[in-house]
CSV table of C-alpha atoms in Angstrom, one decimal:
chain,number,residue,atom,x,y,z
L,140,MET,CA,-6.3,15.7,4.8
L,141,THR,CA,-3.6,13.1,4.5
L,142,GLU,CA,-4.2,9.5,5.5
L,143,THR,CA,-1.4,7.4,7.0
L,144,ILE,CA,-1.0,3.7,6.5
L,145,THR,CA,1.5,1.7,8.4
L,146,PHE,CA,2.6,-1.9,8.0
L,147,ARG,CA,5.1,-4.3,9.6
L,148,SER,CA,7.1,-6.3,7.0
L,149,ARG,CA,8.6,-9.6,7.7
L,150,ILE,CA,11.5,-8.5,5.5
L,151,PRO,CA,14.1,-6.3,7.1
L,152,LYS,CA,14.0,-2.6,6.1
L,153,ARG,CA,17.5,-2.7,4.5
L,154,GLU,CA,16.5,-5.6,2.3
L,155,LEU,CA,13.3,-3.7,1.2
L,156,GLN,CA,15.4,-0.6,0.4
L,157,LYS,CA,17.8,-2.7,-1.7
L,158,ARG,CA,14.9,-4.2,-3.7
L,159,PHE,CA,12.7,-1.1,-4.1
L,160,GLY,CA,14.8,2.0,-3.2
L,161,ASN,CA,12.4,4.4,-1.5
L,162,VAL,CA,9.9,2.0,0.1
L,163,SER,CA,7.2,4.6,0.8
L,164,LYS,CA,7.3,5.9,-2.8
L,165,THR,CA,6.9,2.3,-4.1
L,166,ILE,CA,4.0,1.5,-1.8
L,167,ASN,CA,2.3,4.8,-2.7
L,168,ALA,CA,2.7,3.9,-6.4
L,169,LEU,CA,1.2,0.5,-5.8
L,170,LEU,CA,-1.7,2.0,-4.0
L,171,GLU,CA,-2.3,4.6,-6.7
L,172,ARG,CA,-2.3,1.9,-9.3
L,173,GLU,CA,-4.9,-0.1,-7.4
L,174,LEU,CA,-7.1,2.9,-6.9
L,175,ALA,CA,-6.9,3.9,-10.5
L,176,GLY,CA,-8.9,0.7,-11.4
L,177,GLU,CA,-12.6,0.8,-12.5
L,178,ARG,CA,-13.9,0.2,-8.9
L,179,LYS,CA,-13.1,3.4,-7.1
L,180,PRO,CA,-13.5,3.0,-3.3
L,181,ALA,CA,-15.4,5.7,-1.4
L,182,ASP,CA,-13.1,5.2,1.6
L,183,TRP,CA,-9.7,3.7,2.5
L,184,ARG,CA,-11.5,1.0,4.5
L,185,ASP,CA,-13.0,-0.2,1.2
L,186,VAL,CA,-9.5,-0.8,-0.2
L,187,LEU,CA,-8.8,-3.1,2.7
L,188,GLU,CA,-11.9,-5.2,2.3
L,189,PRO,CA,-11.9,-8.2,-0.1
L,190,PRO,CA,-13.9,-7.7,-3.3
L,191,PRO,CA,-17.4,-9.1,-3.3
L,192,THR,CA,-17.9,-12.6,-4.7
């Protein structure tokens, strides 16, 4: 099952595309990098929660 994450950027889409090319691909790469860390979340909601202090 594929999860969908949406966001609204304050930066116009064209400017994001100039900076990053394929914005979705870049965001997916950032998410994968975060998820590859030592703390593996059990659920996507865990990614959105701040880490415990």
